[in-house]
């Protein structure tokens, strides 16, 4: 038998694809993988499904939801590259938005840590103070030489 014509049990397919049996069953319930007919008393799976499972796992690693992955698989079957690019572009936009959020959080935390290091012991810790405010005040630019008012 040629490798692509090889048939696997669910356990063999799971092992070949590097996932658990329950993952395959879950993907079947989500209609990402077909549920094969029973043959010779048990279900057999095409070896080609290992590639599809790897696709699903890699797409999840890139942050695609299972719904988006299902759409990509449908689009792949129709060879609609424009629509595939659109789905990927939407995901890229989401990633860039998350990166911008992470950069803002990094900047804020960096500033608060610096402010806490240079604050006098007589005032409330700037980290605690900032996190307890209803509306956080805009942060001033934080430079290594930045000093809080009244600090030497």
PDB file of C-alpha atoms in Angstrom:
ATOM      1  CA  UNK A   1       0.000   0.000   0.000  1.00  0.00           C
ATOM      2  CA  UNK A   2       1.185   3.523  -0.715  1.00  0.00           C
ATOM      3  CA  UNK A   3       1.623   5.742   2.353  1.00  0.00           C
ATOM      4  CA  UNK A   4      -1.215   8.088   1.373  1.00  0.00           C
ATOM      5  CA  UNK A   5      -3.562   5.099   0.941  1.00  0.00           C
ATOM      6  CA  UNK A   6      -2.666   3.629   4.315  1.00  0.00           C
ATOM      7  CA  UNK A   7      -5.508   3.260   6.799  1.00  0.00           C
ATOM      8  CA  UNK A   8      -5.155   3.923  10.515  1.00  0.00           C
ATOM      9  CA  UNK A   9      -7.196   3.165  13.568  1.00  0.00           C
ATOM     10  CA  UNK A  10      -8.035   6.219  15.640  1.00  0.00           C
ATOM     11  CA  UNK A  11      -5.147   5.408  17.994  1.00  0.00           C
ATOM     12  CA  UNK A  12      -2.677   5.082  15.128  1.00  0.00           C
ATOM     13  CA  UNK A  13      -3.907   8.329  13.571  1.00  0.00           C
ATOM     14  CA  UNK A  14      -3.581  10.135  16.900  1.00  0.00           C
ATOM     15  CA  UNK A  15      -0.032   8.868  17.360  1.00  0.00           C
ATOM     16  CA  UNK A  16       0.984   9.741  13.777  1.00  0.00           C
ATOM     17  CA  UNK A  17      -0.423  13.273  14.144  1.00  0.00           C
ATOM     18  CA  UNK A  18       0.962  13.806  17.649  1.00  0.00           C
ATOM     19  CA  UNK A  19      -2.397  14.344  19.350  1.00  0.00           C
ATOM     20  CA  UNK A  20      -4.638  12.408  21.692  1.00  0.00           C
ATOM     21  CA  UNK A  21      -7.592  10.285  20.663  1.00  0.00           C
ATOM     22  CA  UNK A  22      -9.950  12.718  22.396  1.00  0.00           C
ATOM     23  CA  UNK A  23      -8.538  15.538  20.250  1.00  0.00           C
ATOM     24  CA  UNK A  24      -9.533  13.650  17.114  1.00  0.00           C
ATOM     25  CA  UNK A  25     -12.997  12.990  18.501  1.00  0.00           C
ATOM     26  CA  UNK A  26     -13.342  16.652  19.455  1.00  0.00           C
ATOM     27  CA  UNK A  27     -12.308  17.760  15.950  1.00  0.00           C
ATOM     28  CA  UNK A  28     -14.909  15.356  14.555  1.00  0.00           C
ATOM     29  CA  UNK A  29     -17.625  16.868  16.766  1.00  0.00           C
ATOM     30  CA  UNK A  30     -16.555  20.317  15.512  1.00  0.00           C
ATOM     31  CA  UNK A  31     -16.756  19.015  11.900  1.00  0.00           C
ATOM     32  CA  UNK A  32     -13.049  19.664  11.306  1.00  0.00           C
ATOM     33  CA  UNK A  33     -12.448  15.974  10.615  1.00  0.00           C
ATOM     34  CA  UNK A  34     -14.743  13.436   8.979  1.00  0.00           C
ATOM     35  CA  UNK A  35     -16.254  10.551  10.947  1.00  0.00           C
ATOM     36  CA  UNK A  36     -15.438   7.460   8.889  1.00  0.00           C
ATOM     37  CA  UNK A  37     -17.809   4.588   8.291  1.00  0.00           C
ATOM     38  CA  UNK A  38     -17.267   1.361  10.196  1.00  0.00           C
ATOM     39  CA  UNK A  39     -15.319  -1.166   8.130  1.00  0.00           C
ATOM     40  CA  UNK A  40     -14.449  -4.674   9.326  1.00  0.00           C
ATOM     41  CA  UNK A  41     -15.894  -3.903  12.746  1.00  0.00           C
ATOM     42  CA  UNK A  42     -14.012  -0.663  13.404  1.00  0.00           C
ATOM     43  CA  UNK A  43     -13.461   2.770  11.911  1.00  0.00           C
ATOM     44  CA  UNK A  44     -10.440   3.415   9.766  1.00  0.00           C
ATOM     45  CA  UNK A  45      -8.889   6.747   8.922  1.00  0.00           C
ATOM     46  CA  UNK A  46      -6.893   7.811   5.903  1.00  0.00           C
ATOM     47  CA  UNK A  47      -3.246   8.573   6.630  1.00  0.00           C
ATOM     48  CA  UNK A  48      -3.815  11.867   4.777  1.00  0.00           C
ATOM     49  CA  UNK A  49      -5.769  13.104   7.817  1.00  0.00           C
ATOM     50  CA  UNK A  50      -2.476  13.458   9.730  1.00  0.00           C
ATOM     51  CA  UNK A  51      -1.689  16.481   7.533  1.00  0.00           C
ATOM     52  CA  UNK A  52      -5.111  17.980   8.216  1.00  0.00           C
ATOM     53  CA  UNK A  53      -4.666  17.507  11.974  1.00  0.00           C
ATOM     54  CA  UNK A  54      -1.222  19.151  11.823  1.00  0.00           C
ATOM     55  CA  UNK A  55      -2.793  22.033   9.894  1.00  0.00           C
ATOM     56  CA  UNK A  56      -5.411  22.460  12.622  1.00  0.00           C
ATOM     57  CA  UNK A  57      -2.792  22.399  15.390  1.00  0.00           C
ATOM     58  CA  UNK A  58      -0.507  24.898  13.614  1.00  0.00           C
ATOM     59  CA  UNK A  59      -3.423  27.218  12.914  1.00  0.00           C
ATOM     60  CA  UNK A  60      -4.359  27.078  16.612  1.00  0.00           C
ATOM     61  CA  UNK A  61      -0.758  27.977  17.498  1.00  0.00           C
ATOM     62  CA  UNK A  62      -1.171  31.081  15.314  1.00  0.00           C
ATOM     63  CA  UNK A  63      -4.248  31.995  17.319  1.00  0.00           C
ATOM     64  CA  UNK A  64      -6.958  30.984  14.869  1.00  0.00           C
ATOM     65  CA  UNK A  65     -10.169  29.839  16.560  1.00  0.00           C
ATOM     66  CA  UNK A  66     -11.616  26.459  15.618  1.00  0.00           C
ATOM     67  CA  UNK A  67     -14.405  28.288  13.797  1.00  0.00           C
ATOM     68  CA  UNK A  68     -11.836  30.232  11.747  1.00  0.00           C
ATOM     69  CA  UNK A  69      -9.939  27.006  11.084  1.00  0.00           C
ATOM     70  CA  UNK A  70     -13.145  25.387   9.858  1.00  0.00           C
ATOM     71  CA  UNK A  71     -13.641  28.325   7.493  1.00  0.00           C
ATOM     72  CA  UNK A  72     -10.058  28.013   6.237  1.00  0.00           C
ATOM     73  CA  UNK A  73     -10.558  24.301   5.591  1.00  0.00           C
ATOM     74  CA  UNK A  74     -13.762  25.004   3.645  1.00  0.00           C
ATOM     75  CA  UNK A  75     -11.981  27.720   1.683  1.00  0.00           C
ATOM     76  CA  UNK A  76      -9.063  25.401   0.972  1.00  0.00           C
ATOM     77  CA  UNK A  77     -11.453  22.886  -0.518  1.00  0.00           C
ATOM     78  CA  UNK A  78     -12.858  25.625  -2.776  1.00  0.00           C
ATOM     79  CA  UNK A  79      -9.372  27.069  -3.553  1.00  0.00           C
ATOM     80  CA  UNK A  80     -10.609  30.633  -2.851  1.00  0.00           C
ATOM     81  CA  UNK A  81      -7.248  32.238  -2.116  1.00  0.00           C
ATOM     82  CA  UNK A  82      -8.659  35.748  -1.827  1.00  0.00           C
ATOM     83  CA  UNK A  83     -11.001  34.639   0.951  1.00  0.00           C
ATOM     84  CA  UNK A  84      -8.175  32.692   2.641  1.00  0.00           C
ATOM     85  CA  UNK A  85      -5.985  35.806   2.596  1.00  0.00           C
ATOM     86  CA  UNK A  86      -8.871  37.813   4.063  1.00  0.00           C
ATOM     87  CA  UNK A  87      -9.213  35.403   7.022  1.00  0.00           C
ATOM     88  CA  UNK A  88      -5.439  35.500   7.583  1.00  0.00           C
ATOM     89  CA  UNK A  89      -5.402  39.318   7.307  1.00  0.00           C
ATOM     90  CA  UNK A  90      -8.128  39.574   9.959  1.00  0.00           C
ATOM     91  CA  UNK A  91      -6.054  37.351  12.250  1.00  0.00           C
ATOM     92  CA  UNK A  92      -2.949  39.481  11.603  1.00  0.00           C
ATOM     93  CA  UNK A  93      -4.928  42.611  12.509  1.00  0.00           C
ATOM     94  CA  UNK A  94      -5.973  40.964  15.778  1.00  0.00           C
ATOM     95  CA  UNK A  95      -2.370  39.972  16.538  1.00  0.00           C
ATOM     96  CA  UNK A  96      -1.130  43.503  15.879  1.00  0.00           C
ATOM     97  CA  UNK A  97      -3.815  44.912  18.165  1.00  0.00           C
ATOM     98  CA  UNK A  98      -2.768  42.527  20.938  1.00  0.00           C
ATOM     99  CA  UNK A  99       0.871  43.505  20.414  1.00  0.00           C
ATOM    100  CA  UNK A 100      -0.039  47.188  20.766  1.00  0.00           C
ATOM    101  CA  UNK A 101      -1.900  46.366  23.995  1.00  0.00           C
ATOM    102  CA  UNK A 102       1.116  44.445  25.284  1.00  0.00           C
ATOM    103  CA  UNK A 103       3.441  47.356  24.468  1.00  0.00           C
ATOM    104  CA  UNK A 104       1.148  49.749  26.386  1.00  0.00           C
ATOM    105  CA  UNK A 105       1.103  47.379  29.360  1.00  0.00           C
ATOM    106  CA  UNK A 106       4.889  47.027  29.215  1.00  0.00           C
ATOM    107  CA  UNK A 107       5.325  50.792  29.174  1.00  0.00           C
ATOM    108  CA  UNK A 108       2.921  51.327  32.056  1.00  0.00           C
ATOM    109  CA  UNK A 109       4.493  48.618  34.210  1.00  0.00           C
ATOM    110  CA  UNK A 110       7.990  49.879  33.461  1.00  0.00           C
ATOM    111  CA  UNK A 111       6.971  53.403  34.457  1.00  0.00           C
ATOM    112  CA  UNK A 112       5.253  52.231  37.638  1.00  0.00           C
ATOM    113  CA  UNK A 113       8.244  50.139  38.696  1.00  0.00           C
ATOM    114  CA  UNK A 114      10.566  53.092  38.117  1.00  0.00           C
ATOM    115  CA  UNK A 115       8.199  55.403  40.022  1.00  0.00           C
ATOM    116  CA  UNK A 116       8.052  52.929  42.909  1.00  0.00           C
ATOM    117  CA  UNK A 117      11.854  52.703  43.072  1.00  0.00           C
ATOM    118  CA  UNK A 118      12.262  56.461  43.237  1.00  0.00           C
ATOM    119  CA  UNK A 119       9.285  57.323  45.491  1.00  0.00           C
ATOM    120  CA  UNK A 120       9.887  58.268  49.091  1.00  0.00           C
ATOM    121  CA  UNK A 121       8.803  55.896  51.789  1.00  0.00           C
ATOM    122  CA  UNK A 122       6.387  58.525  53.134  1.00  0.00           C
ATOM    123  CA  UNK A 123       4.028  58.287  50.140  1.00  0.00           C
ATOM    124  CA  UNK A 124       1.816  55.428  49.015  1.00  0.00           C
ATOM    125  CA  UNK A 125       3.516  53.065  46.602  1.00  0.00           C
ATOM    126  CA  UNK A 126       2.859  54.444  43.087  1.00  0.00           C
ATOM    127  CA  UNK A 127       2.017  50.950  41.818  1.00  0.00           C
ATOM    128  CA  UNK A 128      -0.694  50.440  44.426  1.00  0.00           C
ATOM    129  CA  UNK A 129      -1.929  54.002  43.986  1.00  0.00           C
ATOM    130  CA  UNK A 130      -2.157  53.736  40.179  1.00  0.00           C
ATOM    131  CA  UNK A 131      -3.905  50.375  40.235  1.00  0.00           C
ATOM    132  CA  UNK A 132      -6.438  51.610  42.772  1.00  0.00           C
ATOM    133  CA  UNK A 133      -7.500  54.680  40.796  1.00  0.00           C
ATOM    134  CA  UNK A 134     -10.870  54.693  39.073  1.00  0.00           C
ATOM    135  CA  UNK A 135      -9.440  56.388  35.973  1.00  0.00           C
ATOM    136  CA  UNK A 136      -5.715  55.917  35.567  1.00  0.00           C
ATOM    137  CA  UNK A 137      -3.877  59.175  35.021  1.00  0.00           C
ATOM    138  CA  UNK A 138      -1.886  59.460  31.803  1.00  0.00           C
ATOM    139  CA  UNK A 139       1.675  58.407  32.360  1.00  0.00           C
ATOM    140  CA  UNK A 140       4.496  60.863  31.815  1.00  0.00           C
ATOM    141  CA  UNK A 141       7.392  59.748  29.674  1.00  0.00           C
ATOM    142  CA  UNK A 142       9.691  57.580  31.725  1.00  0.00           C
ATOM    143  CA  UNK A 143      13.381  58.253  31.281  1.00  0.00           C
ATOM    144  CA  UNK A 144      16.267  56.918  33.342  1.00  0.00           C
ATOM    145  CA  UNK A 145      16.820  60.438  34.676  1.00  0.00           C
ATOM    146  CA  UNK A 146      13.095  61.029  35.387  1.00  0.00           C
ATOM    147  CA  UNK A 147      12.463  62.068  38.983  1.00  0.00           C
ATOM    148  CA  UNK A 148       9.203  62.521  40.786  1.00  0.00           C
ATOM    149  CA  UNK A 149       8.411  66.016  42.020  1.00  0.00           C
ATOM    150  CA  UNK A 150      10.238  66.748  45.259  1.00  0.00           C
ATOM    151  CA  UNK A 151      12.780  63.971  44.696  1.00  0.00           C
ATOM    152  CA  UNK A 152      16.516  64.711  44.567  1.00  0.00           C
TER     153      UNK A 152
END
